[in-house]
Amino acid sequence: MTTPTPQERVFSGVQPSGDLHLGNYLGAIVQFVELQRHYQCIYCIVDLHAITVWQEPERLRENIRATAAAYIAAGIDPKEQVIFAQSSVTAHAELAWMFNCVARIGWLNRMTQFKEKVGKNRENASVGLYVYPVLMAADILAYHATHVPVGEDQKQHLELARDIAAKFNNDFAGGEVFFPQPEPLITAEACRVMSLRDGKSKMSKSDASEMSRILLTDDAESIVRKIQKAKTDAHPLPGEVAGLEGRPEAENLVGIFAALEGVKREEVLRRYGGGNFAGFKKDLAEVAVARLVPMGEEMRRLCGDADYLDGVLQDGASRAESLARPILNRARELVGLP
Ligand code: AQP
């Protein structure tokens, strides 16, 4: 990674829409921790995104704190970086409204994630879910963020943010680059974690089966049980990565092992190729317990100290506000709002 200039700023977020799991950790939070060594980082708890789908209000409040606890327990420094809840900085919602008037319906109609999420139930989906990518553009552009760590599933939304920035600059800033074009940050280690019950669907907070995901707060016994019961196939592990083709469950477990140990999948298969799943799963469970249990304990300790977490969130919100306010004010001026 090259040394960034001081203007380079990372924005990313996690929805407080349920208990965080291994996918959120390996696919996002691990990168957040790494990026703080190279960039100024703004890590948001995107509660306005979470409510695009109904959330039980008391659980939502708890999940906001638990997400902050996960960030800190994973190693994000709340003093150096900005950790806050999206709804506490109104610039997100205000800018999103302006962007709703900039984005075109045709652009949103192309968003595949919306189509996948609502399926045949489109008429009953919230309007918020439909305009979710516009709010995401506001999240990023409210801070003039230059870099956004994204997984495959968010690439299209980042493209939309770039289109909105360009159209806003063109329509209101006389072509001046007021909103910079945010760049995707694809980190080599980013890993897509699949359900432990079905290697073809991603590990998700909303999967009906609790055995499909390892939670960041699971104790050692639950982690071991979930890994032991994880779906596999009848063949021994292959010696090479090409042999994982068409074996989604094996591929997933090998990927998780590699990501947790910070090694390549080739290395995992060099050790376990030709062997059965029982021995591999035993070692995987050990690696997972060693990595996750101390973090889960720290999360639980932090969640027991609501005052501390609320203090972190308030401090983060006031720092986020002071970064976003001048940008929002200038955007209002450019649009002609008083
Ligand atoms: N299974 C996954 N593998 C890798 N990365 C994942 N992420 C989520 N699931 C996986 C990444 O975690 C970050 C935060 O995700 P999110 O909470 O904003 O929303 P999501 O992607 O919709 O996550 P879930 O857990 O699947 O939630 P529900 O069930 O509520 O939809 C993102 O960077 C995401 O890529």
Coordinates of C-alpha atoms and ligand atoms in Angstrom, one line a residue:
M1 CA 0.0 0.0 0.0
T2 CA 1.4 3.4 -0.9
T3 CA 1.6 6.2 1.6
P4 CA -1.6 8.3 1.3
T5 CA -1.7 12.1 1.3
P6 CA -3.3 13.7 4.3
Q7 CA -6.4 14.5 2.2
E8 CA -7.1 10.8 1.7
R9 CA -10.0 9.7 3.9
V10 CA -11.7 6.3 4.3
F11 CA -15.4 6.0 5.0
S12 CA -17.2 2.7 5.7
G13 CA -19.9 1.4 7.9
V14 CA -21.8 -1.6 9.3
Q15 CA -25.5 -1.9 9.8
P16 CA -26.7 -2.4 13.4
S17 CA -29.3 -4.8 12.1
G18 CA -28.5 -7.8 14.2
D19 CA -25.6 -9.7 15.9
L20 CA -22.4 -9.3 14.1
H21 CA -20.9 -12.5 12.7
L22 CA -17.7 -13.9 11.2
G23 CA -18.6 -12.5 7.7
N24 CA -18.9 -9.0 9.0
Y25 CA -15.6 -9.5 10.8
L26 CA -13.5 -11.1 8.0
G27 CA -15.2 -9.2 5.2
A28 CA -15.2 -5.7 6.7
I29 CA -13.9 -5.1 10.3
V30 CA -10.5 -6.8 9.8
Q31 CA -9.9 -4.4 6.8
F32 CA -11.1 -1.4 8.9
V33 CA -8.5 -2.2 11.5
E34 CA -5.7 -2.5 8.9
L35 CA -6.7 0.7 7.1
Q36 CA -6.4 2.9 10.2
R37 CA -2.6 2.4 9.9
H38 CA -2.6 4.2 6.5
Y39 CA -5.6 6.5 6.4
Q40 CA -7.8 8.9 8.4
C41 CA -10.9 6.6 8.9
I42 CA -14.5 7.4 9.5
Y43 CA -16.3 4.2 10.7
C44 CA -20.0 4.7 10.9
I45 CA -22.7 2.6 12.4
V46 CA -25.3 3.0 9.7
D47 CA -28.5 2.9 11.7
L48 CA -30.5 4.8 9.0
H49 CA -29.6 2.1 6.6
A50 CA -30.7 -0.6 9.2
I51 CA -34.2 0.9 9.5
T52 CA -34.9 0.4 5.8
V53 CA -36.0 -3.0 7.1
W54 CA -38.1 -3.0 10.3
Q55 CA -36.0 -3.1 13.5
E56 CA -37.3 -3.7 17.0
P57 CA -36.5 -0.3 18.6
E58 CA -34.9 -1.5 21.8
R59 CA -32.8 -4.1 19.9
L60 CA -31.7 -1.4 17.5
R61 CA -30.4 0.8 20.4
E62 CA -28.5 -2.2 21.8
N63 CA -27.1 -3.2 18.4
I64 CA -25.8 0.3 17.8
R65 CA -23.7 0.1 21.0
A66 CA -22.7 -3.6 20.2
T67 CA -21.4 -2.5 16.8
A68 CA -19.3 0.2 18.4
A69 CA -18.1 -2.4 20.9
A70 CA -17.2 -4.7 18.0
Y71 CA -15.2 -2.0 16.3
I72 CA -13.2 -1.2 19.4
A73 CA -12.8 -4.9 20.5
A74 CA -11.4 -5.7 17.0
G75 CA -8.8 -3.0 17.4
I76 CA -10.1 0.3 16.0
D77 CA -8.9 3.1 18.1
P78 CA -11.8 5.4 18.9
K79 CA -9.6 8.3 19.8
E80 CA -7.6 8.3 16.5
Q81 CA -10.5 7.3 14.2
V82 CA -14.1 8.5 14.1
I83 CA -16.7 6.0 15.4
F84 CA -20.3 7.3 15.4
A85 CA -24.0 6.5 14.6
Q86 CA -25.1 7.8 11.2
S87 CA -28.4 9.2 12.5
S88 CA -26.6 11.5 15.0
V89 CA -25.1 13.5 12.2
T90 CA -28.0 15.0 10.2
A91 CA -25.8 15.9 7.2
H92 CA -26.3 12.3 6.0
A93 CA -30.1 12.6 5.7
E94 CA -30.0 16.2 4.4
L95 CA -27.4 15.5 1.7
A96 CA -29.3 12.3 0.8
W97 CA -32.4 14.4 0.0
M98 CA -30.4 16.6 -2.3
F99 CA -28.9 13.5 -3.9
N100 CA -32.4 12.0 -4.3
C101 CA -33.1 15.0 -6.6
V102 CA -29.8 14.5 -8.5
A103 CA -30.0 10.7 -9.0
R104 CA -32.2 9.4 -11.8
I105 CA -34.8 6.7 -11.3
G106 CA -33.2 4.8 -14.2
W107 CA -30.0 4.6 -12.2
L108 CA -31.7 3.1 -9.2
N109 CA -33.7 0.7 -11.3
R110 CA -30.4 -0.9 -12.3
M111 CA -29.3 -1.7 -8.7
T112 CA -29.0 -5.5 -8.5
Q113 CA -28.9 -5.7 -4.7
F114 CA -32.3 -4.1 -4.3
K115 CA -33.7 -6.6 -6.8
E116 CA -32.1 -9.5 -5.0
K117 CA -33.2 -8.3 -1.6
V118 CA -36.9 -7.8 -2.5
G119 CA -37.3 -10.5 -5.0
K120 CA -41.0 -10.8 -5.9
N121 CA -42.0 -8.6 -3.0
R122 CA -41.0 -5.3 -4.6
E123 CA -44.4 -3.6 -4.0
N124 CA -44.1 -4.1 -0.3
A125 CA -40.5 -3.0 0.1
S126 CA -39.9 0.3 1.8
V127 CA -39.0 3.3 -0.3
G128 CA -36.0 3.7 2.0
L129 CA -34.7 0.3 0.8
Y130 CA -35.0 1.5 -2.8
V131 CA -33.1 4.7 -2.2
Y132 CA -30.5 3.1 0.1
P133 CA -27.7 3.6 -2.4
V134 CA -28.4 7.3 -2.5
L135 CA -28.0 7.5 1.3
M136 CA -24.8 5.6 0.9
A137 CA -23.6 8.1 -1.6
A138 CA -24.4 10.9 1.0
D139 CA -22.5 9.0 3.7
I140 CA -19.4 8.9 1.6
L141 CA -19.6 12.3 0.0
A142 CA -20.6 14.2 3.2
Y143 CA -16.9 13.7 4.3
H144 CA -15.3 14.1 0.8
A145 CA -14.1 10.5 1.5
T146 CA -11.7 9.4 -1.1
H147 CA -11.6 5.7 -0.4
V148 CA -14.2 3.2 0.4
P149 CA -13.4 -0.5 1.3
V150 CA -16.0 -2.4 -0.7
G151 CA -16.9 -6.0 -1.2
E152 CA -18.1 -7.3 -4.6
D153 CA -21.8 -6.7 -3.5
Q154 CA -21.2 -2.9 -2.9
K155 CA -19.2 -2.1 -6.0
Q156 CA -22.3 -1.1 -8.0
H157 CA -23.4 1.3 -5.1
L158 CA -20.0 3.0 -5.2
E159 CA -20.3 3.5 -8.9
L160 CA -23.7 5.2 -8.2
A161 CA -22.0 7.5 -5.7
R162 CA -19.4 8.4 -8.3
D163 CA -22.2 9.2 -10.8
I164 CA -24.1 11.3 -8.3
A165 CA -20.9 13.2 -7.4
A166 CA -20.2 13.9 -11.1
K167 CA -23.8 15.0 -11.9
F168 CA -23.9 17.2 -8.8
N169 CA -20.5 18.8 -9.8
N170 CA -21.9 19.3 -13.3
D171 CA -25.3 20.6 -12.4
F172 CA -24.4 22.9 -9.5
A173 CA -20.6 23.5 -9.3
G174 CA -20.1 24.5 -12.9
G175 CA -18.0 21.4 -13.5
E176 CA -15.7 22.2 -10.5
V177 CA -14.7 19.0 -8.6
F178 CA -16.6 19.9 -5.4
F179 CA -17.4 16.2 -4.6
P180 CA -14.3 14.1 -5.3
Q181 CA -14.8 10.7 -7.0
P182 CA -14.5 8.1 -4.2
E183 CA -12.3 5.1 -5.1
P184 CA -12.9 1.5 -4.1
L185 CA -10.4 -0.1 -1.9
I186 CA -10.2 -3.7 -2.6
T187 CA -7.9 -5.3 0.0
A188 CA -6.3 -8.5 -0.9
E189 CA -7.3 -10.3 2.3
A190 CA -11.0 -9.4 2.0
C191 CA -12.9 -12.6 2.2
R192 CA -16.5 -13.5 1.4
V193 CA -17.8 -15.9 4.1
M194 CA -20.6 -18.2 3.2
S195 CA -23.2 -19.8 5.5
L196 CA -22.0 -22.8 7.4
R197 CA -25.2 -24.6 6.3
D198 CA -25.1 -23.7 2.6
G199 CA -21.9 -22.8 0.9
K200 CA -23.8 -21.0 -1.9
S201 CA -25.4 -18.3 0.2
K202 CA -23.5 -15.7 2.2
M203 CA -23.3 -15.8 6.0
S204 CA -25.9 -13.2 7.1
K205 CA -27.4 -11.7 10.2
S206 CA -30.9 -12.4 8.9
D207 CA -30.5 -16.1 8.0
A208 CA -33.1 -18.1 9.9
S209 CA -30.6 -20.7 11.1
E210 CA -28.4 -19.8 14.0
M211 CA -26.1 -22.7 13.0
S212 CA -25.4 -20.9 9.7
R213 CA -23.2 -18.2 11.3
I214 CA -20.6 -17.7 14.0
L215 CA -21.3 -14.7 16.1
L216 CA -18.5 -12.5 17.4
T217 CA -20.0 -13.0 20.9
D218 CA -20.2 -16.8 20.6
D219 CA -18.4 -18.7 23.4
A220 CA -15.8 -21.4 22.7
E221 CA -18.4 -24.2 23.0
S222 CA -20.8 -22.7 20.5
I223 CA -17.9 -22.0 18.0
V224 CA -16.7 -25.6 18.2
R225 CA -20.2 -27.0 17.9
K226 CA -21.0 -24.8 14.8
I227 CA -17.8 -25.7 13.1
Q228 CA -18.2 -29.4 13.8
K229 CA -21.8 -29.3 12.4
A230 CA -20.8 -27.2 9.4
K231 CA -21.9 -28.8 6.1
T232 CA -19.2 -30.5 4.1
D233 CA -19.1 -33.1 1.4
A234 CA -18.0 -36.8 1.2
H235 CA -14.6 -36.3 -0.4
P236 CA -11.2 -35.7 1.3
L237 CA -9.8 -32.1 1.1
P238 CA -8.0 -31.4 -2.1
G239 CA -4.3 -30.7 -2.2
E240 CA -4.7 -27.7 -4.5
V241 CA -7.1 -24.7 -4.8
A242 CA -8.3 -25.8 -8.2
G243 CA -9.7 -28.9 -6.4
L244 CA -12.2 -26.7 -4.4
E245 CA -14.1 -25.9 -7.6
G246 CA -17.7 -27.1 -7.3
R247 CA -17.2 -27.8 -3.6
P248 CA -18.7 -24.6 -2.0
E249 CA -18.7 -25.8 1.6
A250 CA -15.1 -27.0 1.5
E251 CA -14.1 -23.8 -0.2
N252 CA -15.8 -21.8 2.4
L253 CA -14.2 -23.6 5.4
V254 CA -10.7 -23.4 3.8
G255 CA -11.2 -19.7 3.1
I256 CA -12.3 -19.1 6.7
F257 CA -9.2 -21.0 8.0
A258 CA -6.9 -19.0 5.7
A259 CA -8.4 -15.6 6.6
L260 CA -8.3 -16.3 10.3
E261 CA -4.7 -17.4 10.2
G262 CA -3.7 -14.7 7.7
V263 CA -2.3 -17.3 5.2
K264 CA -3.1 -18.3 1.6
R265 CA -5.6 -21.1 0.9
E266 CA -2.7 -22.9 -0.9
E267 CA -0.9 -23.1 2.5
V268 CA -4.0 -24.5 4.2
L269 CA -4.4 -27.1 1.5
R270 CA -0.7 -28.0 1.6
R271 CA -1.2 -28.9 5.3
Y272 CA -4.6 -30.6 5.1
G273 CA -4.9 -31.8 1.5
G274 CA -5.8 -35.5 1.3
G275 CA -7.1 -35.6 4.9
N276 CA -10.7 -35.8 6.0
F277 CA -12.8 -33.0 7.4
A278 CA -12.8 -34.2 11.0
G279 CA -9.1 -33.3 11.7
F280 CA -9.3 -30.1 9.7
K281 CA -12.5 -28.9 11.5
K282 CA -10.9 -29.6 14.9
D283 CA -7.9 -27.4 14.0
L284 CA -10.2 -24.8 12.4
A285 CA -12.3 -24.6 15.6
E286 CA -9.1 -24.1 17.6
V287 CA -8.0 -21.2 15.4
A288 CA -11.4 -19.6 15.5
V289 CA -11.7 -19.9 19.2
A290 CA -8.2 -18.4 19.7
R291 CA -9.0 -15.5 17.5
L292 CA -12.7 -14.8 18.4
V293 CA -13.2 -15.6 22.0
P294 CA -10.9 -12.9 23.5
M295 CA -12.6 -10.4 21.2
G296 CA -16.0 -11.6 22.1
E297 CA -15.2 -11.3 25.8
E298 CA -13.9 -7.7 25.3
M299 CA -17.1 -6.9 23.3
R300 CA -19.3 -8.2 26.2
R301 CA -17.2 -6.2 28.7
L302 CA -17.7 -3.0 26.7
C303 CA -21.4 -3.7 26.2
G304 CA -21.7 -3.8 30.0
D305 CA -20.4 -0.2 30.1
A306 CA -23.1 1.8 28.2
D307 CA -21.8 5.1 29.5
Y308 CA -18.4 4.5 28.0
L309 CA -19.9 3.4 24.6
D310 CA -22.3 6.4 24.6
G311 CA -19.3 8.7 25.3
V312 CA -17.4 7.2 22.3
L313 CA -20.4 7.6 20.1
Q314 CA -21.0 11.2 21.2
D315 CA -17.4 12.2 20.7
G316 CA -17.3 10.5 17.3
A317 CA -20.5 12.3 16.3
S318 CA -19.2 15.7 17.2
R319 CA -16.0 15.1 15.2
A320 CA -18.0 13.7 12.3
E321 CA -20.3 16.7 12.4
S322 CA -17.5 19.2 12.3
L323 CA -16.1 17.4 9.2
A324 CA -19.5 17.2 7.4
R325 CA -21.0 20.5 8.3
P326 CA -18.9 22.8 6.1
I327 CA -19.3 20.4 3.2
L328 CA -23.1 20.2 3.6
N329 CA -23.3 24.0 4.0
R330 CA -21.3 24.5 0.7
A331 CA -23.5 21.9 -1.0
R332 CA -26.6 23.9 0.1
E333 CA -25.2 27.1 -1.1
L334 CA -24.4 25.6 -4.5
V335 CA -27.9 24.2 -4.8
G336 CA -29.3 27.6 -3.8
L337 CA -30.8 26.6 -0.4
P338 CA -30.8 29.4 2.3
Ligands
AQP1 N1 -20.8 -13.1 4.6 C1 -20.1 -12.1 4.5 N2 -18.8 -12.2 4.0 C2 -18.0 -11.1 3.9 N3 -18.4 -9.9 4.2 C3 -19.6 -9.7 4.7 N4 -20.3 -8.6 5.0 C4 -21.5 -8.9 5.5 N5 -21.7 -10.3 5.3 C5 -20.5 -10.8 4.8 C6 -19.7 -7.3 5.0 O1 -19.9 -6.7 6.3 C7 -20.1 -5.3 6.1 C8 -21.2 -4.8 6.9 O2 -22.4 -5.4 6.4 P1 -23.8 -4.8 6.7 O3 -24.1 -5.0 8.1 O4 -23.8 -3.4 6.3 O5 -24.8 -5.5 5.8 P2 -25.0 -6.8 5.0 O6 -23.9 -7.0 4.0 O7 -26.4 -6.9 4.5 O8 -24.7 -7.9 6.2 P3 -25.6 -9.1 6.7 O9 -24.9 -9.6 7.8 O10 -25.9 -10.0 5.6 O11 -26.9 -8.4 7.2 P4 -28.4 -8.6 6.8 O12 -28.7 -10.0 7.1 O13 -29.1 -7.6 7.7 O14 -28.5 -8.2 5.4 C9 -20.2 -5.0 4.6 O15 -18.9 -4.5 4.2 C10 -20.5 -6.3 4.1 O16 -19.9 -6.5 2.7

